PDB file of C-alpha atoms and ligand atoms in Angstrom:
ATOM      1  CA  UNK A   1     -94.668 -17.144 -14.629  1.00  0.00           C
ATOM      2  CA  UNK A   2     -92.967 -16.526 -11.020  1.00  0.00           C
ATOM      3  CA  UNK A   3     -92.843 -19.614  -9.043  1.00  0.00           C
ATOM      4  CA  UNK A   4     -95.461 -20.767  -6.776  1.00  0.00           C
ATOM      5  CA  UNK A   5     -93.959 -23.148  -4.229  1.00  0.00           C
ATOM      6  CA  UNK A   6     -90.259 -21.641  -3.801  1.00  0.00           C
ATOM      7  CA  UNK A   7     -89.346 -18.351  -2.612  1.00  0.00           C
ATOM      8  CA  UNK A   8     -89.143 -15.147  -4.747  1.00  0.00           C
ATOM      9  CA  UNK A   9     -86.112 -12.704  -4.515  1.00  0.00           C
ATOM     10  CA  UNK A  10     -87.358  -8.751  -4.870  1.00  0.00           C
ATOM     11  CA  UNK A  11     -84.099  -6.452  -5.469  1.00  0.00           C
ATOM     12  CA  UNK A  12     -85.363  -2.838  -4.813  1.00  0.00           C
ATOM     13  CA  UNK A  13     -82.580  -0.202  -6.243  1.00  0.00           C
ATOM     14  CA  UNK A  14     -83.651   2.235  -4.207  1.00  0.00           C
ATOM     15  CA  UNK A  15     -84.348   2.550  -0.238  1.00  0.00           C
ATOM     16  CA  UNK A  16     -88.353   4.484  -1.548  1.00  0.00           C
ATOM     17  CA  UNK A  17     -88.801   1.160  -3.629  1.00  0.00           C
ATOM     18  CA  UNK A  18     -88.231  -1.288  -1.107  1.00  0.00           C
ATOM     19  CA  UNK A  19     -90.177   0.456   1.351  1.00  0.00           C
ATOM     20  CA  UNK A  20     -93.600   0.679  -0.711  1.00  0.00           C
ATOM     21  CA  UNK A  21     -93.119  -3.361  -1.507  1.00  0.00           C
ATOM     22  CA  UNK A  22     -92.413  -3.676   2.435  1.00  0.00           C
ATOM     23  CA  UNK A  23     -95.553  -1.816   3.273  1.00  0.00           C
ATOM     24  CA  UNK A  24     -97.431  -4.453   1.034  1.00  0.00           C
ATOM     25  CA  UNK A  25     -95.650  -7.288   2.562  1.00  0.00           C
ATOM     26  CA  UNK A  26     -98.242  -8.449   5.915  1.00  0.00           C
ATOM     27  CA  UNK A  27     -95.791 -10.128   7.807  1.00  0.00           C
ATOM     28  CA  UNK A  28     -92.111  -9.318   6.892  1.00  0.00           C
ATOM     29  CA  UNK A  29     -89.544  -9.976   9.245  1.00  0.00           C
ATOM     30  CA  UNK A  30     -85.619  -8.699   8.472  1.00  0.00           C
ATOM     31  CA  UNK A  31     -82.439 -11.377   8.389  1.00  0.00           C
ATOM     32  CA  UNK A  32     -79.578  -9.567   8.517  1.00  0.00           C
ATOM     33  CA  UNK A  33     -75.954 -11.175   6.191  1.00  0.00           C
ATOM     34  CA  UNK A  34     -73.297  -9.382   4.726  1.00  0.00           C
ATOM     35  CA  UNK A  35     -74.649  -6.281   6.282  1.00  0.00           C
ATOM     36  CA  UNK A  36     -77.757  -6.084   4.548  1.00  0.00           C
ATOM     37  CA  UNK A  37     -81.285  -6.769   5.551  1.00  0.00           C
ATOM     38  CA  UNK A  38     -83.425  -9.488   3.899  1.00  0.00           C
ATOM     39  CA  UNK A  39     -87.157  -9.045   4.732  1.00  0.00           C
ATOM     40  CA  UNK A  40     -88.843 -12.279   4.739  1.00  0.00           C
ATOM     41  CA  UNK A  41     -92.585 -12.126   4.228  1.00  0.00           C
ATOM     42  CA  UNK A  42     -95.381 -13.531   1.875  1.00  0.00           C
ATOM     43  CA  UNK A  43     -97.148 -11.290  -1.268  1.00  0.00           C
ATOM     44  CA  UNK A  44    -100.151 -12.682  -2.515  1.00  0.00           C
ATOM     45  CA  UNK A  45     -99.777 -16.428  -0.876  1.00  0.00           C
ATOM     46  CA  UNK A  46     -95.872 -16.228  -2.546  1.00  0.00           C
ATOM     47  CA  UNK A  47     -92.769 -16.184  -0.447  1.00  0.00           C
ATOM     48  CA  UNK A  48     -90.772 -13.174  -0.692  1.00  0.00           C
ATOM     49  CA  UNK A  49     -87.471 -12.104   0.178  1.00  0.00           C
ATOM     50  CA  UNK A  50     -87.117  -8.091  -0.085  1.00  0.00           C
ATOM     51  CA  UNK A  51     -83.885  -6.152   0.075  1.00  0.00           C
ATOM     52  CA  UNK A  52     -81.815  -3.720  -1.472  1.00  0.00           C
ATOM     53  CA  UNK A  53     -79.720  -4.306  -3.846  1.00  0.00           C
ATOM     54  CA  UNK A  54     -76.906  -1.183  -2.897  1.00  0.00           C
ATOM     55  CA  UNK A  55     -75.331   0.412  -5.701  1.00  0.00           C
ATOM     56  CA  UNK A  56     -72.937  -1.359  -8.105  1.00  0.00           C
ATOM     57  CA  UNK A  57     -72.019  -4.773  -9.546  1.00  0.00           C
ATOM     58  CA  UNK A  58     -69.915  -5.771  -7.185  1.00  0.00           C
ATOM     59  CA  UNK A  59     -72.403  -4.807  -3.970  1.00  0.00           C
ATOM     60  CA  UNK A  60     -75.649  -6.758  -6.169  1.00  0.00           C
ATOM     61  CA  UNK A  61     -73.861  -9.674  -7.028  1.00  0.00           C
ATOM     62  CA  UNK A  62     -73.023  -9.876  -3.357  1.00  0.00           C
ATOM     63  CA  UNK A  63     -76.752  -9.476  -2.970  1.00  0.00           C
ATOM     64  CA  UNK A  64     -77.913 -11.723  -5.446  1.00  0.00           C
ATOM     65  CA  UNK A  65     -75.341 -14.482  -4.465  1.00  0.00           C
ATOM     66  CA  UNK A  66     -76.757 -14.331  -0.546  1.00  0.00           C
ATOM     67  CA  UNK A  67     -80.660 -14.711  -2.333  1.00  0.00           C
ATOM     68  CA  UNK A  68     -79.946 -17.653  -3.716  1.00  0.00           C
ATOM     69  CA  UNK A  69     -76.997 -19.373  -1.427  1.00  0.00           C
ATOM     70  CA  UNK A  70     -78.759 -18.482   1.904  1.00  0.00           C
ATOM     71  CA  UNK A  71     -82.095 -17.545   1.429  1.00  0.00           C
ATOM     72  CA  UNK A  72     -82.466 -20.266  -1.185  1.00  0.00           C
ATOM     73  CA  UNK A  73     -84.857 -17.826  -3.310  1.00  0.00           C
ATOM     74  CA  UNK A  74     -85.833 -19.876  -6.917  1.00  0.00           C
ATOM     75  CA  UNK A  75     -86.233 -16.602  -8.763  1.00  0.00           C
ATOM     76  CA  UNK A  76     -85.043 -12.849  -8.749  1.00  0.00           C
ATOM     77  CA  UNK A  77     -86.849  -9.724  -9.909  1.00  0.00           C
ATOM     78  CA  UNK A  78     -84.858  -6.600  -9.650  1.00  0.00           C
ATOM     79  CA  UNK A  79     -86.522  -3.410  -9.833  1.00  0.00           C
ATOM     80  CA  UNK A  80     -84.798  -0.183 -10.422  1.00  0.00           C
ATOM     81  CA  UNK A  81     -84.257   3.685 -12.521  1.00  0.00           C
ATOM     82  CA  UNK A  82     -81.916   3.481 -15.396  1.00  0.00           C
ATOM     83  CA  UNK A  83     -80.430   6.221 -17.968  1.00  0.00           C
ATOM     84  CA  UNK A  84     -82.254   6.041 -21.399  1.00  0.00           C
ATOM     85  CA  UNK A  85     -80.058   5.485 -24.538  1.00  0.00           C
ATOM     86  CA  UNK A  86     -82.265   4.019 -27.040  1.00  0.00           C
ATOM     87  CA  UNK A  87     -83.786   6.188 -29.247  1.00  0.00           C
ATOM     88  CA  UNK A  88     -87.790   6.807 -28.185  1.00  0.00           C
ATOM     89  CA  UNK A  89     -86.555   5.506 -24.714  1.00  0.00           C
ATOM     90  CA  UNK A  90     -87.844   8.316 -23.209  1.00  0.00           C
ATOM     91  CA  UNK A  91     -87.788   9.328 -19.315  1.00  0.00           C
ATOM     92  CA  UNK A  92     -91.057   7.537 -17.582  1.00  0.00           C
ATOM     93  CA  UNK A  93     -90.707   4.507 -20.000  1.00  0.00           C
ATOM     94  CA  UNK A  94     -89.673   1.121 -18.336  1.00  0.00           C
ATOM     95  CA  UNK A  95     -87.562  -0.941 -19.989  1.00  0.00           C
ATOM     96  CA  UNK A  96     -87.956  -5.251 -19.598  1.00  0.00           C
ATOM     97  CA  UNK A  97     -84.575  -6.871 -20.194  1.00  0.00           C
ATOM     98  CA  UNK A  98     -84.008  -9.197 -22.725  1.00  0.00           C
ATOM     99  CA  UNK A  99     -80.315  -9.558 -22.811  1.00  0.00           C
ATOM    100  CA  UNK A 100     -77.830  -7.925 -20.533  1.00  0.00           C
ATOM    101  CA  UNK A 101     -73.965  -6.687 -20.655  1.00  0.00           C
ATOM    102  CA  UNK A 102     -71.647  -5.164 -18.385  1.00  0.00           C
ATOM    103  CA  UNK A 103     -70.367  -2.538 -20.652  1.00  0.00           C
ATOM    104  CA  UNK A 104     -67.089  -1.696 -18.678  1.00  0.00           C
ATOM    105  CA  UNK A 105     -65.926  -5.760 -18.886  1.00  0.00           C
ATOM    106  CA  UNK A 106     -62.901  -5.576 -20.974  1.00  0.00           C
ATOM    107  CA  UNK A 107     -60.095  -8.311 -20.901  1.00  0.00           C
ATOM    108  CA  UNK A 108     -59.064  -7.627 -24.466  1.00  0.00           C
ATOM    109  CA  UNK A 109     -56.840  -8.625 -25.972  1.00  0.00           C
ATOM    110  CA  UNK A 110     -57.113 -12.097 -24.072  1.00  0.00           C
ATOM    111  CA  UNK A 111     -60.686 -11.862 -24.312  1.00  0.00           C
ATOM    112  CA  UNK A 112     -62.929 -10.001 -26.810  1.00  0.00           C
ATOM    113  CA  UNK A 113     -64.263  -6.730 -25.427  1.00  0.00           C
ATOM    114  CA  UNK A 114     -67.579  -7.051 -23.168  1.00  0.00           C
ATOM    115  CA  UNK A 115     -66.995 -10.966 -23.051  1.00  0.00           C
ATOM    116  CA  UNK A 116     -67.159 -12.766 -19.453  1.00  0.00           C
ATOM    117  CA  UNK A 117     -63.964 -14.237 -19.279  1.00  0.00           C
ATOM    118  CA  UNK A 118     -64.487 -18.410 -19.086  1.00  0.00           C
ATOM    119  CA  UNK A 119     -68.177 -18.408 -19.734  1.00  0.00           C
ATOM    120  CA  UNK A 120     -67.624 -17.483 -23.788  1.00  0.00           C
ATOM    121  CA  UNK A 121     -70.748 -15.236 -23.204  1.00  0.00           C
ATOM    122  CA  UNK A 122     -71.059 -11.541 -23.561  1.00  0.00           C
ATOM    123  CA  UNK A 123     -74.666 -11.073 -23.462  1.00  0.00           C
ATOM    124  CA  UNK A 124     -76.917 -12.659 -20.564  1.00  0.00           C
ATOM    125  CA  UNK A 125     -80.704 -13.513 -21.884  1.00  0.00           C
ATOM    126  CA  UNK A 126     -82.820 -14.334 -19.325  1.00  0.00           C
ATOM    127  CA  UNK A 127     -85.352 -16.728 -20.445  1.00  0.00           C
ATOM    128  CA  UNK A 128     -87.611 -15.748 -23.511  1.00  0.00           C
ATOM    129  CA  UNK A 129     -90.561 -17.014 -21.979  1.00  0.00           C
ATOM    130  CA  UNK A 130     -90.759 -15.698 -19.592  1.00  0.00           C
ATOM    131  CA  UNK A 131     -89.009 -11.928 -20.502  1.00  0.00           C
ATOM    132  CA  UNK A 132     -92.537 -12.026 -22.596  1.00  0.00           C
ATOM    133  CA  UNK A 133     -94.863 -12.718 -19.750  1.00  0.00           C
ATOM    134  CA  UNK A 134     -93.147 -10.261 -17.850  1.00  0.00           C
ATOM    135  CA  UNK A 135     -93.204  -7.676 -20.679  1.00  0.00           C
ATOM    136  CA  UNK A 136     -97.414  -8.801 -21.032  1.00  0.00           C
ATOM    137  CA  UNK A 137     -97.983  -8.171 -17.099  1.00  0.00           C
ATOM    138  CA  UNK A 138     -95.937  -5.058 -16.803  1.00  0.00           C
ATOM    139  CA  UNK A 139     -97.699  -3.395 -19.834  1.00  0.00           C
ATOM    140  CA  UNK A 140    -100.929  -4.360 -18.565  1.00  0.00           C
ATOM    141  CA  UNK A 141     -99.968  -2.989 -14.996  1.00  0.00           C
ATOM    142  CA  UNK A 142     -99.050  -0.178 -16.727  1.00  0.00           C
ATOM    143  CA  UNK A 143    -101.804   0.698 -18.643  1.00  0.00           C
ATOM    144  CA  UNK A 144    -103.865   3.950 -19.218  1.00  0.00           C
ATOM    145  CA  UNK A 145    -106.465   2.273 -17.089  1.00  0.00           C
ATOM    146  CA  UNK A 146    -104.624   1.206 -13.911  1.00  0.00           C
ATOM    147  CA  UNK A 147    -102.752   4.950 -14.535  1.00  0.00           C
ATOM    148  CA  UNK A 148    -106.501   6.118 -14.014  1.00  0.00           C
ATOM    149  CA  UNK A 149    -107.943   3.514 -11.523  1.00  0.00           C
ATOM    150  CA  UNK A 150    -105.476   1.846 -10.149  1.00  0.00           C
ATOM    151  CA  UNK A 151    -104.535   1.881  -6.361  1.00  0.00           C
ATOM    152  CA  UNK A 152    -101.063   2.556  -6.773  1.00  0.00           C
ATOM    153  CA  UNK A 153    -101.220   4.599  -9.644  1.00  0.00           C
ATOM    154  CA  UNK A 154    -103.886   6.790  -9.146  1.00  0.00           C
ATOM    155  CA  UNK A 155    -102.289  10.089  -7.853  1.00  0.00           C
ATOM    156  CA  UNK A 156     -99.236   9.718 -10.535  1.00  0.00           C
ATOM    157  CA  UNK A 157     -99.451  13.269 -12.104  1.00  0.00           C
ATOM    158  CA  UNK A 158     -97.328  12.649 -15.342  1.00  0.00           C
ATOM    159  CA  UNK A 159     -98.386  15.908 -16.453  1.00  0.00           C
ATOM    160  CA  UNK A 160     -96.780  17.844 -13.641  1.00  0.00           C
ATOM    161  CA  UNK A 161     -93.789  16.347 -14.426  1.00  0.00           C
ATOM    162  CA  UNK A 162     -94.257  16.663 -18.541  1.00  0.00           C
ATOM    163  CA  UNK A 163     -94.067  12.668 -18.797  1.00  0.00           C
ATOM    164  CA  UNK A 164     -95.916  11.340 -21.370  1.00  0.00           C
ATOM    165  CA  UNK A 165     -97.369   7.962 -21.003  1.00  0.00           C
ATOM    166  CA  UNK A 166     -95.344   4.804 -20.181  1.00  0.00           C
ATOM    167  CA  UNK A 167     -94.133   3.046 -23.226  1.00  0.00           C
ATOM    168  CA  UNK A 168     -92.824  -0.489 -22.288  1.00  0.00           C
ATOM    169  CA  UNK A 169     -89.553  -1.316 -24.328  1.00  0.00           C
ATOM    170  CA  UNK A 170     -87.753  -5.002 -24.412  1.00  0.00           C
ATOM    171  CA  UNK A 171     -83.808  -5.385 -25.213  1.00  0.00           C
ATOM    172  CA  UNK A 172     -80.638  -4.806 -24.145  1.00  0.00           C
ATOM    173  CA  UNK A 173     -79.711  -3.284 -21.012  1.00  0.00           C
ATOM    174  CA  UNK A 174     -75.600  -2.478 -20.089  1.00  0.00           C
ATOM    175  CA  UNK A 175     -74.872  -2.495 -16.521  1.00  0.00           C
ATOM    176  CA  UNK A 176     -71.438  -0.820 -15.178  1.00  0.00           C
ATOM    177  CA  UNK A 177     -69.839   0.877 -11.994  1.00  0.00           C
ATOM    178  CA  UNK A 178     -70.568   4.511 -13.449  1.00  0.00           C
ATOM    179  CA  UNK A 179     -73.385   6.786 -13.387  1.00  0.00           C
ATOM    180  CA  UNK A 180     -73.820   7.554 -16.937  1.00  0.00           C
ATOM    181  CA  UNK A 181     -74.449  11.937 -17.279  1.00  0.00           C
ATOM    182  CA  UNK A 182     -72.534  13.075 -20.596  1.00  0.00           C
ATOM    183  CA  UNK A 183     -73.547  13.138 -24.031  1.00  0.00           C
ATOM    184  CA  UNK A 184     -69.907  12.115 -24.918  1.00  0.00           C
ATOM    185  CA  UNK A 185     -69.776   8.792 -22.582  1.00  0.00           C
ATOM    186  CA  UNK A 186     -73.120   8.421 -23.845  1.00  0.00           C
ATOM    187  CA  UNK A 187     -72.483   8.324 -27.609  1.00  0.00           C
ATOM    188  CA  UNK A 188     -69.283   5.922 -26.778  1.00  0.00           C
ATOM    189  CA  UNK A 189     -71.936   3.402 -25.476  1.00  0.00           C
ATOM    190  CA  UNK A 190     -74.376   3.848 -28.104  1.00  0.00           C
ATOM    191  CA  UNK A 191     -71.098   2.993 -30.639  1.00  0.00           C
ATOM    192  CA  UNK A 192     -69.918   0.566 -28.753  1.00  0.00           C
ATOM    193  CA  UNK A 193     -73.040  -1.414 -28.010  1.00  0.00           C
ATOM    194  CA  UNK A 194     -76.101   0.094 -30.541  1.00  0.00           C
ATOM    195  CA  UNK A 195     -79.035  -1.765 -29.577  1.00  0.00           C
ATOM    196  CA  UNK A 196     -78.759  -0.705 -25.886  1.00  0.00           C
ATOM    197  CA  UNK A 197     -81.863   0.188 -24.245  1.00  0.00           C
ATOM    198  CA  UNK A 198     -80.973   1.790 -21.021  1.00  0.00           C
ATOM    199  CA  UNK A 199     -77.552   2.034 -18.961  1.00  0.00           C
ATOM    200  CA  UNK A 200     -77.429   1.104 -14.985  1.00  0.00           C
ATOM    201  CA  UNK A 201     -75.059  -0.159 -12.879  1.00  0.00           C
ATOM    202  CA  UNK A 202     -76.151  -3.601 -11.775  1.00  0.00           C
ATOM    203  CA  UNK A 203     -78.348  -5.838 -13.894  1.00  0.00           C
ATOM    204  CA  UNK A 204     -75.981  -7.580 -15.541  1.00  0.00           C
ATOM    205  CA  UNK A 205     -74.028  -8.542 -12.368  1.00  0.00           C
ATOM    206  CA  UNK A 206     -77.516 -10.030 -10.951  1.00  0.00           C
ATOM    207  CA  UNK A 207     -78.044 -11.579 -14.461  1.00  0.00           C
ATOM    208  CA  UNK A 208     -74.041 -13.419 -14.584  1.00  0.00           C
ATOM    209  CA  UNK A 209     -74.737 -14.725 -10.857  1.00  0.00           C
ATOM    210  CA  UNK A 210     -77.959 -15.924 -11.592  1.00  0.00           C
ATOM    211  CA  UNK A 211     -76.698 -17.456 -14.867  1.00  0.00           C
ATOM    212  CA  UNK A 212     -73.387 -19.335 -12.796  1.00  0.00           C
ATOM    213  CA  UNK A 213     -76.384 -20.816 -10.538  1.00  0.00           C
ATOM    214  CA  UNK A 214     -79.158 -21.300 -12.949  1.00  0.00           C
ATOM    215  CA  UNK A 215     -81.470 -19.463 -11.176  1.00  0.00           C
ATOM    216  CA  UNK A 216     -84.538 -17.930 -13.268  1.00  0.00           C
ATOM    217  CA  UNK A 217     -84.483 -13.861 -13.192  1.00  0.00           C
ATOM    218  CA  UNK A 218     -85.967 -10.035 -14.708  1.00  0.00           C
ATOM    219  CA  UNK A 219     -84.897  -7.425 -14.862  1.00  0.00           C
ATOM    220  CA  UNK A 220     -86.980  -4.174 -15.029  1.00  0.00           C
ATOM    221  CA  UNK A 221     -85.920  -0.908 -14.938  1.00  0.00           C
ATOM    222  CA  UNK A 222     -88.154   2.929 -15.487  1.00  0.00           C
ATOM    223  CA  UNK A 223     -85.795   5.444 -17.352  1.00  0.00           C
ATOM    224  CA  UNK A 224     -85.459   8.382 -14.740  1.00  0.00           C
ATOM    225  CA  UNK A 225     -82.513  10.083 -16.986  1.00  0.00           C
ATOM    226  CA  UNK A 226     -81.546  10.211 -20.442  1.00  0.00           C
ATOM    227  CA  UNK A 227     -77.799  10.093 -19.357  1.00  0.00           C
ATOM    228  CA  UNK A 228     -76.372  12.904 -20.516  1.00  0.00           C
ATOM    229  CA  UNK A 229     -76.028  16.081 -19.145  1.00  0.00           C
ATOM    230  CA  UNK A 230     -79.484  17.471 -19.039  1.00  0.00           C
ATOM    231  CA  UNK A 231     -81.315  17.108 -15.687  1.00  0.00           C
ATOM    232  CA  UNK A 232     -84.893  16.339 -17.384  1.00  0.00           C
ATOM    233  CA  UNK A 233     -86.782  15.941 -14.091  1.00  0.00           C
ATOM    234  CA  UNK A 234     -86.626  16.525 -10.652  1.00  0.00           C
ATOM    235  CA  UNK A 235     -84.810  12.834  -9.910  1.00  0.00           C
ATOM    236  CA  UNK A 236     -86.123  12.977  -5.826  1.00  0.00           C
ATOM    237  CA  UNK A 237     -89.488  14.121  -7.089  1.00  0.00           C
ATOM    238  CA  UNK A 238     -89.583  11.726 -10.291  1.00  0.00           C
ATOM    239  CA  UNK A 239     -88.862   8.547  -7.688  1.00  0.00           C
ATOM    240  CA  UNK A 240     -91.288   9.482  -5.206  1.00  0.00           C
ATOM    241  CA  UNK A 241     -94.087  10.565  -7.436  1.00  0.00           C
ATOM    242  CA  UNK A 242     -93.196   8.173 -10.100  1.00  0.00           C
ATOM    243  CA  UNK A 243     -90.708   5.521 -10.179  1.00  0.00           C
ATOM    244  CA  UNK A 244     -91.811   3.889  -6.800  1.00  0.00           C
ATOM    245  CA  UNK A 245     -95.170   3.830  -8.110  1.00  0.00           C
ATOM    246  CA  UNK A 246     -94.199   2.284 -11.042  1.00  0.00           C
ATOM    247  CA  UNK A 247     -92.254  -0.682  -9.135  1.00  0.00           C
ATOM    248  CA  UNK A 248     -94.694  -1.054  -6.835  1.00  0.00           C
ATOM    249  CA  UNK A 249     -97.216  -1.631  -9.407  1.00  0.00           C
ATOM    250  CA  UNK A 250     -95.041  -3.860 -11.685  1.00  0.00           C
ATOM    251  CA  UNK A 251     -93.923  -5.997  -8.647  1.00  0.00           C
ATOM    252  CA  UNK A 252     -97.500  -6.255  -7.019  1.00  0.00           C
ATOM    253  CA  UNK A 253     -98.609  -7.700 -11.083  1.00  0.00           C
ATOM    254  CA  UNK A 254     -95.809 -10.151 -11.393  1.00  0.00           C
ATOM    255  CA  UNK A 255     -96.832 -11.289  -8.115  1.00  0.00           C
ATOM    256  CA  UNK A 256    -100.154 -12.092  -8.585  1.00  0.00           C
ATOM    257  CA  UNK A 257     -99.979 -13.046 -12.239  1.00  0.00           C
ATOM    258  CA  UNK A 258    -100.776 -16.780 -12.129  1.00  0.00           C
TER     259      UNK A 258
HETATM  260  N1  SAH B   1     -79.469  10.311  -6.584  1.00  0.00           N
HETATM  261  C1  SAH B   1     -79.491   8.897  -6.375  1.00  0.00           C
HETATM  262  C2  SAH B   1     -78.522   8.301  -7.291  1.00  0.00           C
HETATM  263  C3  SAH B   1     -78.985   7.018  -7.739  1.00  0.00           C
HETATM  264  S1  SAH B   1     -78.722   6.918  -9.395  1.00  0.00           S
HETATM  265  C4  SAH B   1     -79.160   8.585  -4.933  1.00  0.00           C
HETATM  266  O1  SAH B   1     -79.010   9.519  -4.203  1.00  0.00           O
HETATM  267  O2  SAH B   1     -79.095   7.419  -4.555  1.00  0.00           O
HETATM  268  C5  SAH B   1     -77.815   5.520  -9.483  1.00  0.00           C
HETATM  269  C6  SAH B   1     -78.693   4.317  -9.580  1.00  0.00           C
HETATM  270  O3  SAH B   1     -79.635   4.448 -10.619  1.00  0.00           O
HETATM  271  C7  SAH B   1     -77.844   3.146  -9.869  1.00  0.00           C
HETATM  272  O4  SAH B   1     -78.262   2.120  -9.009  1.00  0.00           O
HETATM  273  C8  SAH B   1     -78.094   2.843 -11.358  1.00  0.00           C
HETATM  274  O5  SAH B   1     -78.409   1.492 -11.530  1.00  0.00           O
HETATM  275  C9  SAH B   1     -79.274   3.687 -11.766  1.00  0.00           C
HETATM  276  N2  SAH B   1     -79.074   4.686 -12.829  1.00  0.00           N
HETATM  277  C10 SAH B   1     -79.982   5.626 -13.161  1.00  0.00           C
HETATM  278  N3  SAH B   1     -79.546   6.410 -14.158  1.00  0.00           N
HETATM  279  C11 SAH B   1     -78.303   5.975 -14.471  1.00  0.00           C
HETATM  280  C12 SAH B   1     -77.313   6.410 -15.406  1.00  0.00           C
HETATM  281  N4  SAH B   1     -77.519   7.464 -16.205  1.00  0.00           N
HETATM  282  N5  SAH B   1     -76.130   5.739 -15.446  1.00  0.00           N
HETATM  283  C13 SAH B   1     -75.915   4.690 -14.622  1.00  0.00           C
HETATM  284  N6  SAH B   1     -76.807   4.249 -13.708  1.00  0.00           N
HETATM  285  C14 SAH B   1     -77.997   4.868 -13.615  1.00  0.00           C
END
């Protein structure tokens, strides 16, 4: 499913994310462009290229765009926490994207609202294929098993935190420059865009760059929010304890999945 011979770009949203892939990573060694740092190292006999994505469309699609134009990487997988909007999206669930929008692009009335101006496209999809295999690994990585037995997932105390179980969703994820945490902005996007999964702010920028330049890419995101105005965990405690787990374990699948 990810590429064997060419190199593999990991976007980490957050600094505890990148960190637990880096400590995986045998051999890493940091590049720095456009002020970021690229970690170059190998995962399970694949080339990876680790870095942080920084908040924002504009600071990942500078991101993505360096992956691919410099660091030549034949695939992205972005890893990140997202605000849950679709109903029985609950907080602990991960959500694989199957489409993606940037729900604050709005050129109307020269454009119809959400719509990319020149591409004709509102909605990114990245390919079906392999959004399923993803979906397959990342349920399987997440199963009650490896949430029992697994090496990363062993000391994740859901209960502590009242989480439930993951449930792995697939759809639509928006992407804009604003932290979603009102039950008003949150109904406008549910009206505006009803089948939307989860709100974040950069998936869909990493999706049009990798769509201008054809490059195959995922994006998976754990709900750490519900985005309105009820704090429903502890969000340091929730990506220590939970999300960075969670990525960790996803990532370390994908990358050995043959
Ligand atoms: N407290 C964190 C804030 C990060 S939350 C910190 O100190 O860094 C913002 C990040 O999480 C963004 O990268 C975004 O993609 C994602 N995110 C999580 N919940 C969100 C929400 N409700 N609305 C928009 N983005 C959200």
């Amino acid at each position: 499913m990810l590429t064997r011979t060419g190199r593999i770009g990991v976007m980490a949203a957050m600094p505890e994310e990148l960190q637990a892939l880096l400590d995986l990573m045998p051999d890493e060694t940091a590049q720095h462009r456009a002020g970021r740092a690229f970690w170059i190292g190998h995962l399970h006999g694949r080339e990876v290229v680790a870095v942080l994505s920084r908040i924002g469309k504009v600071a990942a699609a500078t991101t993505t765009t360096v992956l691919i134009e410099h660091f030549g990487v034949r695939q992205i997988v972005f890893t990140g926490v997202a605000g849950g909007l679709g109903d029985g999206v609950r907080v602990g669930d991960v959500v694989v994207a199957d489409a993606l929008v940037q729900h604050d692009m709005d050129a109307s009335p020269l454009f119809p609202r959400f719509e990319l101006p020149g591409t004709g496209l509102s909605m990114l999809r990245p390919s079906a294929d392999q959004t399923a295999a993803v979906r397959a690994t990342v349920e399987q990585a997440l199963a009650p098993s490896a949430l029992v037995a697994g090496d990363t997932l062993a000391d994740v105390h859901l209960d502590e935190l009242g989480l439930a179980l993951p449930r792995v969703h697939q759809g639509l994820i928006v992407s804009g420059d604003q932290f979603v945490h009102s039950a008003q902005a949150c109904a406008a996007l549910k009206q505006a865009l009803p089948s939307a999964l989860a709100v974040e702010m950069e998936g869909a920028a990493v999706a049009q760059v990798c769509h201008d330049f054809g490059v195959p890419y995922t994006v998976i995101r754990t709900i750490s929010d519900r985005a309105d105005d009820q704090a429903h965990v502890d969000f340091p405690r929730f990506i220590q304890s939970v999300a960075r787990r969670y990525s960790l374990a996803m990532v370390d699948a994908l990358l050995r999945a043959q």
